[in-house]
C-alpha cells in the first residue's frame, strides 16, 4: 500500500504540469490585456501601457513567461498579483480554508444524507416513501445552484432570520457560529450531489440484491436488516465511493457559483475575480491548488477501495 500511495503521489507531477500548461495557454487566449485592465480602459497612455506590460513580463514570448512561472512555482514563489501587489501564495492560503471547509461540509451532507436516503429508497416497500425519495432526487438535479442559494438567503436569512446573513466567523473562535453560518452555502453546494448519490446508492443496492451471496445469506436465516447492511450495502459501496471521490473534486470546482452567491471569500470567488481582472499569476495558482485538491480526493478514494473490497491488491 505504501508503494502504491508513493506512486500515485509521484504521478501527480506530470498531471499538474499538464494542467498548469493548459491553464496558462487558455488564460492568454482570453481577450483583453491585463495592463489595460490595471490602467483603466478610458485613460490608456501607450507609454505607461508598455511600461506596465514590461513590468509584468507580458512583452516576452509565451514560452519564456511560462518557463519563468514554472521555475518560480517549483520553489513556492507564485509571483505577485498585479492588481493588489500582494504575493499570490498568501492570497491563496488565506482563501483556501474557506473553500476546504465549504467542500468538506458539503461532502459531509452528501454522505450523511445521500447514502441513507438511497438505501431507504432501495429497501422500502412503501410506494409513498420511494416516491418521496425519487422526488427529492429530481428536485436536487433540476434546480440550479444560484437560484437555490438566492432563495435560501431570502427565506432563511432575510425573512425568517434563522441563519446569519453572509457571516462566516472562524471555527476556532466560534465553532457553532461557524457551522451555522456555513450551513446554507454547504447545503446549496451539496444538493445536486446529494441527489446524484441517492440515485447511485439506490441503483447499486438494488443490483447487489440480485447476487447469490445475498440469497445465501437469507437462506442462512439472517434478518433483512443484517443482509442489507452486511452484504448488500457493503458491496454497493465500491461504485458509490468512486462517485463520492469524483463528487469531492466537483465540489471544489463548483464552489465558484456558491461562493459568489453567498459572498464566501474562498478560492472560487478569488478565481472568478482573477478572470475578470486578467490577474494571470493569481488565476494560475488558484487552478493549480484546485487541481491538487481534486487529485488528493481521488487518491483517498483509491485507498478506501482496499477497505471495502479486500480482494483488491495493488502492486
mmCIF file of N, CA, C and O in Angstrom, residues 153-232:
data_model
loop_
_atom_site.group_PDB
_atom_site.id
_atom_site.type_symbol
_atom_site.label_atom_id
_atom_site.label_comp_id
_atom_site.label_asym_id
_atom_site.label_seq_id
_atom_site.Cartn_x
_atom_site.Cartn_y
_atom_site.Cartn_z
ATOM 1 N N UNK A 153 -31.212 32.289 0.977
ATOM 2 C CA UNK A 153 -30.831 33.539 1.658
ATOM 3 C C UNK A 153 -32.070 34.377 1.970
ATOM 4 O O UNK A 153 -32.256 34.862 3.096
ATOM 5 N N UNK A 154 -32.931 34.543 0.968
ATOM 6 C CA UNK A 154 -34.130 35.369 1.158
ATOM 7 C C UNK A 154 -35.067 34.772 2.200
ATOM 8 O O UNK A 154 -35.643 35.504 3.023
ATOM 9 N N UNK A 155 -35.205 33.441 2.193
ATOM 10 C CA UNK A 155 -36.173 32.799 3.090
ATOM 11 C C UNK A 155 -35.637 32.668 4.517
ATOM 12 O O UNK A 155 -36.283 33.105 5.483
ATOM 13 N N UNK A 156 -34.457 32.066 4.659
ATOM 14 C CA UNK A 156 -33.964 31.710 5.998
ATOM 15 C C UNK A 156 -33.089 32.794 6.646
ATOM 16 O O UNK A 156 -32.982 32.822 7.872
ATOM 17 N N UNK A 157 -32.462 33.651 5.841
ATOM 18 C CA UNK A 157 -31.602 34.690 6.433
ATOM 19 C C UNK A 157 -32.306 36.040 6.525
ATOM 20 O O UNK A 157 -32.208 36.723 7.542
ATOM 21 N N UNK A 158 -33.038 36.421 5.450
ATOM 22 C CA UNK A 158 -33.663 37.747 5.427
ATOM 23 C C UNK A 158 -35.037 37.727 6.085
ATOM 24 O O UNK A 158 -35.328 38.546 6.961
ATOM 25 N N UNK A 159 -35.887 36.748 5.711
ATOM 26 C CA UNK A 159 -37.265 36.772 6.202
ATOM 27 C C UNK A 159 -37.389 36.115 7.589
ATOM 28 O O UNK A 159 -37.906 36.717 8.527
ATOM 29 N N UNK A 160 -36.926 34.869 7.712
ATOM 30 C CA UNK A 160 -37.071 34.155 8.992
ATOM 31 C C UNK A 160 -35.926 34.450 9.958
ATOM 32 O O UNK A 160 -36.077 34.217 11.170
ATOM 33 N N UNK A 161 -34.800 34.928 9.465
ATOM 34 C CA UNK A 161 -33.626 35.277 10.275
ATOM 35 C C UNK A 161 -33.139 34.110 11.127
ATOM 36 O O UNK A 161 -32.745 34.285 12.288
ATOM 37 N N UNK A 162 -33.182 32.920 10.559
ATOM 38 C CA UNK A 162 -32.703 31.730 11.267
ATOM 39 C C UNK A 162 -31.197 31.562 11.112
ATOM 40 O O UNK A 162 -30.543 30.948 11.957
ATOM 41 N N UNK A 163 -30.659 32.066 10.012
ATOM 42 C CA UNK A 163 -29.223 31.938 9.748
ATOM 43 C C UNK A 163 -28.624 33.332 9.548
ATOM 44 O O UNK A 163 -29.312 34.234 9.046
ATOM 45 N N UNK A 164 -27.365 33.527 9.957
ATOM 46 C CA UNK A 164 -26.720 34.840 9.767
ATOM 47 C C UNK A 164 -26.584 35.160 8.287
ATOM 48 O O UNK A 164 -26.412 34.267 7.459
ATOM 49 N N UNK A 165 -26.656 36.438 7.974
ATOM 50 C CA UNK A 165 -26.605 36.870 6.575
ATOM 51 C C UNK A 165 -25.151 37.114 6.167
ATOM 52 O O UNK A 165 -24.520 38.090 6.593
ATOM 53 N N UNK A 166 -24.605 36.194 5.380
ATOM 54 C CA UNK A 166 -23.267 36.335 4.790
ATOM 55 C C UNK A 166 -22.196 36.595 5.837
ATOM 56 O O UNK A 166 -21.305 37.435 5.667
ATOM 57 N N UNK A 167 -22.265 35.861 6.968
ATOM 58 C CA UNK A 167 -21.263 35.991 8.027
ATOM 59 C C UNK A 167 -20.625 34.617 8.259
ATOM 60 O O UNK A 167 -21.326 33.631 8.461
ATOM 61 N N UNK A 168 -19.285 34.583 8.269
ATOM 62 C CA UNK A 168 -18.566 33.316 8.399
ATOM 63 C C UNK A 168 -17.442 33.463 9.430
ATOM 64 O O UNK A 168 -16.284 33.670 9.071
ATOM 65 N N UNK A 169 -17.792 33.394 10.713
ATOM 66 C CA UNK A 169 -16.753 33.516 11.751
ATOM 67 C C UNK A 169 -15.805 32.320 11.716
ATOM 68 O O UNK A 169 -16.146 31.250 11.206
ATOM 69 N N UNK A 170 -14.644 32.503 12.292
ATOM 70 C CA UNK A 170 -13.653 31.425 12.326
ATOM 71 C C UNK A 170 -14.162 30.259 13.178
ATOM 72 O O UNK A 170 -14.845 30.461 14.189
ATOM 73 N N UNK A 171 -13.818 29.051 12.762
ATOM 74 C CA UNK A 171 -14.248 27.870 13.507
ATOM 75 C C UNK A 171 -13.633 27.848 14.899
ATOM 76 O O UNK A 171 -14.270 27.421 15.867
ATOM 77 N N UNK A 172 -12.392 28.325 15.027
ATOM 78 C CA UNK A 172 -11.693 28.269 16.308
ATOM 79 C C UNK A 172 -12.218 29.322 17.286
ATOM 80 O O UNK A 172 -12.159 29.127 18.500
ATOM 81 N N UNK A 173 -12.734 30.444 16.776
ATOM 82 C CA UNK A 173 -13.283 31.463 17.669
ATOM 83 C C UNK A 173 -14.734 31.167 18.027
ATOM 84 O O UNK A 173 -15.179 31.470 19.135
ATOM 85 N N UNK A 174 -15.492 30.578 17.098
ATOM 86 C CA UNK A 174 -16.908 30.279 17.347
ATOM 87 C C UNK A 174 -17.315 29.052 16.527
ATOM 88 O O UNK A 174 -17.827 29.184 15.409
ATOM 89 N N UNK A 175 -17.087 27.840 17.063
ATOM 90 C CA UNK A 175 -17.385 26.621 16.283
ATOM 91 C C UNK A 175 -18.841 26.524 15.830
ATOM 92 O O UNK A 175 -19.110 26.252 14.653
ATOM 93 N N UNK A 176 -19.771 26.759 16.744
ATOM 94 C CA UNK A 176 -21.186 26.654 16.380
ATOM 95 C C UNK A 176 -21.585 27.744 15.396
ATOM 96 O O UNK A 176 -22.332 27.504 14.434
ATOM 97 N N UNK A 177 -21.082 28.962 15.645
ATOM 98 C CA UNK A 177 -21.388 30.065 14.728
ATOM 99 C C UNK A 177 -20.827 29.810 13.344
ATOM 100 O O UNK A 177 -21.447 30.144 12.334
ATOM 101 N N UNK A 178 -19.647 29.208 13.289
ATOM 102 C CA UNK A 178 -19.030 28.880 12.004
ATOM 103 C C UNK A 178 -19.853 27.842 11.245
ATOM 104 O O UNK A 178 -20.167 28.020 10.058
ATOM 105 N N UNK A 179 -20.237 26.762 11.929
ATOM 106 C CA UNK A 179 -21.014 25.705 11.264
ATOM 107 C C UNK A 179 -22.392 26.219 10.862
ATOM 108 O O UNK A 179 -22.921 25.853 9.807
ATOM 109 N N UNK A 180 -22.979 27.075 11.696
ATOM 110 C CA UNK A 180 -24.302 27.639 11.390
ATOM 111 C C UNK A 180 -24.220 28.578 10.190
ATOM 112 O O UNK A 180 -25.093 28.574 9.317
ATOM 113 N N UNK A 181 -23.152 29.379 10.145
ATOM 114 C CA UNK A 181 -23.011 30.326 9.039
ATOM 115 C C UNK A 181 -22.734 29.642 7.710
ATOM 116 O O UNK A 181 -23.160 30.130 6.658
ATOM 117 N N UNK A 182 -22.042 28.511 7.742
ATOM 118 C CA UNK A 182 -21.688 27.809 6.505
ATOM 119 C C UNK A 182 -22.770 26.821 6.058
ATOM 120 O O UNK A 182 -22.624 26.209 4.999
ATOM 121 N N UNK A 183 -23.838 26.668 6.877
ATOM 122 C CA UNK A 183 -24.799 25.609 6.547
ATOM 123 C C UNK A 183 -25.507 25.860 5.210
ATOM 124 O O UNK A 183 -25.589 24.951 4.363
ATOM 125 N N UNK A 184 -26.019 27.059 5.004
ATOM 126 C CA UNK A 184 -26.763 27.330 3.763
ATOM 127 C C UNK A 184 -25.861 27.231 2.518
ATOM 128 O O UNK A 184 -26.274 26.608 1.521
ATOM 129 N N UNK A 185 -24.635 27.808 2.521
ATOM 130 C CA UNK A 185 -23.773 27.603 1.350
ATOM 131 C C UNK A 185 -23.446 26.130 1.110
ATOM 132 O O UNK A 185 -23.445 25.669 -0.042
ATOM 133 N N UNK A 186 -23.172 25.388 2.197
ATOM 134 C CA UNK A 186 -22.834 23.971 2.034
ATOM 135 C C UNK A 186 -24.035 23.181 1.510
ATOM 136 O O UNK A 186 -23.877 22.301 0.656
ATOM 137 N N UNK A 187 -25.221 23.503 2.002
ATOM 138 C CA UNK A 187 -26.419 22.806 1.532
ATOM 139 C C UNK A 187 -26.665 23.097 0.048
ATOM 140 O O UNK A 187 -26.993 22.187 -0.731
ATOM 141 N N UNK A 188 -26.495 24.356 -0.335
ATOM 142 C CA UNK A 188 -26.670 24.724 -1.742
ATOM 143 C C UNK A 188 -25.672 23.990 -2.636
ATOM 144 O O UNK A 188 -26.021 23.489 -3.715
ATOM 145 N N UNK A 189 -24.436 23.914 -2.176
ATOM 146 C CA UNK A 189 -23.409 23.231 -2.957
ATOM 147 C C UNK A 189 -23.649 21.727 -3.017
ATOM 148 O O UNK A 189 -23.351 21.075 -4.023
ATOM 149 N N UNK A 190 -24.210 21.168 -1.940
ATOM 150 C CA UNK A 190 -24.342 19.711 -1.836
ATOM 151 C C UNK A 190 -25.588 19.168 -2.529
ATOM 152 O O UNK A 190 -25.611 17.977 -2.886
ATOM 153 N N UNK A 191 -26.619 19.983 -2.710
ATOM 154 C CA UNK A 191 -27.909 19.462 -3.184
ATOM 155 C C UNK A 191 -27.813 18.627 -4.468
ATOM 156 O O UNK A 191 -28.343 17.495 -4.515
ATOM 157 N N UNK A 192 -27.166 19.108 -5.534
ATOM 158 C CA UNK A 192 -27.091 18.263 -6.749
ATOM 159 C C UNK A 192 -26.355 16.947 -6.506
ATOM 160 O O UNK A 192 -26.748 15.902 -7.036
ATOM 161 N N UNK A 193 -25.301 16.995 -5.688
ATOM 162 C CA UNK A 193 -24.528 15.779 -5.409
ATOM 163 C C UNK A 193 -25.313 14.823 -4.516
ATOM 164 O O UNK A 193 -25.196 13.601 -4.650
ATOM 165 N N UNK A 194 -26.097 15.372 -3.580
ATOM 166 C CA UNK A 194 -26.954 14.517 -2.744
ATOM 167 C C UNK A 194 -27.916 13.733 -3.639
ATOM 168 O O UNK A 194 -28.092 12.515 -3.477
ATOM 169 N N UNK A 195 -28.524 14.425 -4.587
ATOM 170 C CA UNK A 195 -29.459 13.755 -5.496
ATOM 171 C C UNK A 195 -28.750 12.685 -6.315
ATOM 172 O O UNK A 195 -29.283 11.578 -6.520
ATOM 173 N N UNK A 196 -27.544 12.980 -6.765
ATOM 174 C CA UNK A 196 -26.791 12.009 -7.564
ATOM 175 C C UNK A 196 -26.423 10.779 -6.735
ATOM 176 O O UNK A 196 -26.531 9.643 -7.223
ATOM 177 N N UNK A 197 -26.007 10.976 -5.476
ATOM 178 C CA UNK A 197 -25.616 9.856 -4.619
ATOM 179 C C UNK A 197 -26.842 9.023 -4.232
ATOM 180 O O UNK A 197 -26.757 7.794 -4.115
ATOM 181 N N UNK A 198 -27.981 9.679 -4.036
ATOM 182 C CA UNK A 198 -29.213 8.929 -3.745
ATOM 183 C C UNK A 198 -29.515 7.966 -4.896
ATOM 184 O O UNK A 198 -29.792 6.775 -4.695
ATOM 185 N N UNK A 199 -29.462 8.502 -6.103
ATOM 186 C CA UNK A 199 -29.748 7.674 -7.280
ATOM 187 C C UNK A 199 -28.733 6.556 -7.425
ATOM 188 O O UNK A 199 -29.084 5.399 -7.706
ATOM 189 N N UNK A 200 -27.454 6.862 -7.235
ATOM 190 C CA UNK A 200 -26.395 5.860 -7.354
ATOM 191 C C UNK A 200 -26.547 4.770 -6.290
ATOM 192 O O UNK A 200 -26.453 3.571 -6.576
ATOM 193 N N UNK A 201 -26.783 5.178 -5.032
ATOM 194 C CA UNK A 201 -26.914 4.208 -3.937
ATOM 195 C C UNK A 201 -28.114 3.296 -4.167
ATOM 196 O O UNK A 201 -28.025 2.066 -3.990
ATOM 197 N N UNK A 202 -29.227 3.870 -4.559
ATOM 198 C CA UNK A 202 -30.431 3.061 -4.783
ATOM 199 C C UNK A 202 -30.195 2.019 -5.877
ATOM 200 O O UNK A 202 -30.536 0.837 -5.723
ATOM 201 N N UNK A 203 -29.588 2.451 -6.981
ATOM 202 C CA UNK A 203 -29.344 1.530 -8.094
ATOM 203 C C UNK A 203 -28.358 0.420 -7.706
ATOM 204 O O UNK A 203 -28.569 -0.754 -8.035
ATOM 205 N N UNK A 204 -27.297 0.786 -6.961
ATOM 206 C CA UNK A 204 -26.280 -0.208 -6.585
ATOM 207 C C UNK A 204 -26.818 -1.215 -5.577
ATOM 208 O O UNK A 204 -26.507 -2.407 -5.656
ATOM 209 N N UNK A 205 -27.616 -0.741 -4.620
ATOM 210 C CA UNK A 205 -28.186 -1.656 -3.631
ATOM 211 C C UNK A 205 -29.170 -2.617 -4.293
ATOM 212 O O UNK A 205 -29.168 -3.827 -4.009
ATOM 213 N N UNK A 206 -29.993 -2.115 -5.204
ATOM 214 C CA UNK A 206 -30.930 -2.986 -5.912
ATOM 215 C C UNK A 206 -30.182 -4.015 -6.768
ATOM 216 O O UNK A 206 -30.602 -5.178 -6.869
ATOM 217 N N UNK A 207 -29.062 -3.590 -7.372
ATOM 218 C CA UNK A 207 -28.281 -4.522 -8.188
ATOM 219 C C UNK A 207 -27.612 -5.599 -7.326
ATOM 220 O O UNK A 207 -27.593 -6.779 -7.690
ATOM 221 N N UNK A 208 -27.087 -5.190 -6.175
ATOM 222 C CA UNK A 208 -26.425 -6.165 -5.301
ATOM 223 C C UNK A 208 -27.421 -7.155 -4.708
ATOM 224 O O UNK A 208 -27.041 -8.269 -4.326
ATOM 225 N N UNK A 209 -28.703 -6.764 -4.641
ATOM 226 C CA UNK A 209 -29.728 -7.663 -4.087
ATOM 227 C C UNK A 209 -29.925 -8.906 -4.951
ATOM 228 O O UNK A 209 -30.471 -9.910 -4.483
ATOM 229 N N UNK A 210 -29.467 -8.844 -6.213
ATOM 230 C CA UNK A 210 -29.624 -9.989 -7.113
ATOM 231 C C UNK A 210 -28.483 -10.999 -6.993
ATOM 232 O O UNK A 210 -28.513 -12.051 -7.631
ATOM 233 N N UNK A 211 -27.466 -10.686 -6.170
ATOM 234 C CA UNK A 211 -26.310 -11.563 -6.050
ATOM 235 C C UNK A 211 -26.617 -12.856 -5.320
ATOM 236 O O UNK A 211 -27.506 -12.909 -4.440
ATOM 237 N N UNK A 212 -25.853 -13.910 -5.649
ATOM 238 C CA UNK A 212 -26.060 -15.208 -4.994
ATOM 239 C C UNK A 212 -25.723 -15.158 -3.514
ATOM 240 O O UNK A 212 -26.323 -15.872 -2.711
ATOM 241 N N UNK A 213 -24.722 -14.319 -3.149
ATOM 242 C CA UNK A 213 -24.340 -14.238 -1.743
ATOM 243 C C UNK A 213 -25.483 -13.682 -0.881
ATOM 244 O O UNK A 213 -25.604 -14.012 0.296
ATOM 245 N N UNK A 214 -26.332 -12.840 -1.493
ATOM 246 C CA UNK A 214 -27.481 -12.308 -0.752
ATOM 247 C C UNK A 214 -28.515 -13.419 -0.529
ATOM 248 O O UNK A 214 -29.072 -13.563 0.568
ATOM 249 N N UNK A 215 -28.723 -14.239 -1.569
ATOM 250 C CA UNK A 215 -29.659 -15.355 -1.419
ATOM 251 C C UNK A 215 -29.143 -16.352 -0.382
ATOM 252 O O UNK A 215 -29.905 -16.904 0.411
ATOM 253 N N UNK A 216 -27.811 -16.563 -0.387
ATOM 254 C CA UNK A 216 -27.218 -17.482 0.591
ATOM 255 C C UNK A 216 -27.385 -16.942 2.010
ATOM 256 O O UNK A 216 -27.708 -17.701 2.942
ATOM 257 N N UNK A 217 -27.167 -15.633 2.163
ATOM 258 C CA UNK A 217 -27.313 -15.022 3.492
ATOM 259 C C UNK A 217 -28.746 -15.164 4.002
ATOM 260 O O UNK A 217 -28.973 -15.451 5.188
ATOM 261 N N UNK A 218 -29.703 -14.972 3.111
ATOM 262 C CA UNK A 218 -31.114 -15.125 3.523
ATOM 263 C C UNK A 218 -31.425 -16.580 3.843
ATOM 264 O O UNK A 218 -32.199 -16.879 4.763
ATOM 265 N N UNK A 219 -30.836 -17.514 3.061
ATOM 266 C CA UNK A 219 -31.066 -18.933 3.305
ATOM 267 C C UNK A 219 -30.514 -19.367 4.662
ATOM 268 O O UNK A 219 -31.018 -20.303 5.282
ATOM 269 N N UNK A 220 -29.460 -18.662 5.119
ATOM 270 C CA UNK A 220 -28.885 -18.967 6.433
ATOM 271 C C UNK A 220 -29.742 -18.446 7.578
ATOM 272 O O UNK A 220 -29.452 -18.719 8.740
ATOM 273 N N UNK A 221 -30.752 -17.666 7.245
ATOM 274 C CA UNK A 221 -31.658 -17.175 8.283
ATOM 275 C C UNK A 221 -31.327 -15.797 8.809
ATOM 276 O O UNK A 221 -31.878 -15.379 9.831
ATOM 277 N N UNK A 222 -30.409 -15.059 8.129
ATOM 278 C CA UNK A 222 -30.097 -13.705 8.587
ATOM 279 C C UNK A 222 -31.298 -12.782 8.385
ATOM 280 O O UNK A 222 -32.086 -12.963 7.450
ATOM 281 N N UNK A 223 -31.426 -11.824 9.261
ATOM 282 C CA UNK A 223 -32.529 -10.864 9.142
ATOM 283 C C UNK A 223 -32.305 -9.969 7.926
ATOM 284 O O UNK A 223 -31.176 -9.821 7.438
ATOM 285 N N UNK A 224 -33.381 -9.367 7.455
ATOM 286 C CA UNK A 224 -33.284 -8.473 6.294
ATOM 287 C C UNK A 224 -32.375 -7.294 6.595
ATOM 288 O O UNK A 224 -31.664 -6.789 5.727
ATOM 289 N N UNK A 225 -32.389 -6.838 7.856
ATOM 290 C CA UNK A 225 -31.524 -5.718 8.252
ATOM 291 C C UNK A 225 -30.048 -6.110 8.129
ATOM 292 O O UNK A 225 -29.230 -5.344 7.607
ATOM 293 N N UNK A 226 -29.728 -7.330 8.594
ATOM 294 C CA UNK A 226 -28.343 -7.800 8.520
ATOM 295 C C UNK A 226 -27.917 -8.017 7.072
ATOM 296 O O UNK A 226 -26.787 -7.685 6.686
ATOM 297 N N UNK A 227 -28.809 -8.570 6.259
ATOM 298 C CA UNK A 227 -28.499 -8.792 4.837
ATOM 299 C C UNK A 227 -28.235 -7.461 4.136
ATOM 300 O O UNK A 227 -27.294 -7.320 3.334
ATOM 301 N N UNK A 228 -29.053 -6.470 4.490
ATOM 302 C CA UNK A 228 -28.934 -5.160 3.843
ATOM 303 C C UNK A 228 -27.597 -4.497 4.176
ATOM 304 O O UNK A 228 -26.877 -4.043 3.276
ATOM 305 N N UNK A 229 -27.264 -4.443 5.479
ATOM 306 C CA UNK A 229 -26.087 -3.663 5.880
ATOM 307 C C UNK A 229 -24.784 -4.462 5.781
ATOM 308 O O UNK A 229 -23.734 -3.884 5.515
ATOM 309 N N UNK A 230 -24.822 -5.784 6.012
ATOM 310 C CA UNK A 230 -23.583 -6.558 5.982
ATOM 311 C C UNK A 230 -23.199 -6.998 4.568
ATOM 312 O O UNK A 230 -22.017 -7.198 4.280
ATOM 313 N N UNK A 231 -24.157 -7.163 3.696
ATOM 314 C CA UNK A 231 -23.850 -7.726 2.376
ATOM 315 C C UNK A 231 -24.202 -6.765 1.235
ATOM 316 O O UNK A 231 -23.332 -6.410 0.436
ATOM 317 N N UNK A 232 -25.445 -6.349 1.151
ATOM 318 C CA UNK A 232 -25.865 -5.538 0.010
ATOM 319 C C UNK A 232 -25.192 -4.176 -0.003
ATOM 320 O O UNK A 232 -24.593 -3.765 -1.010
#
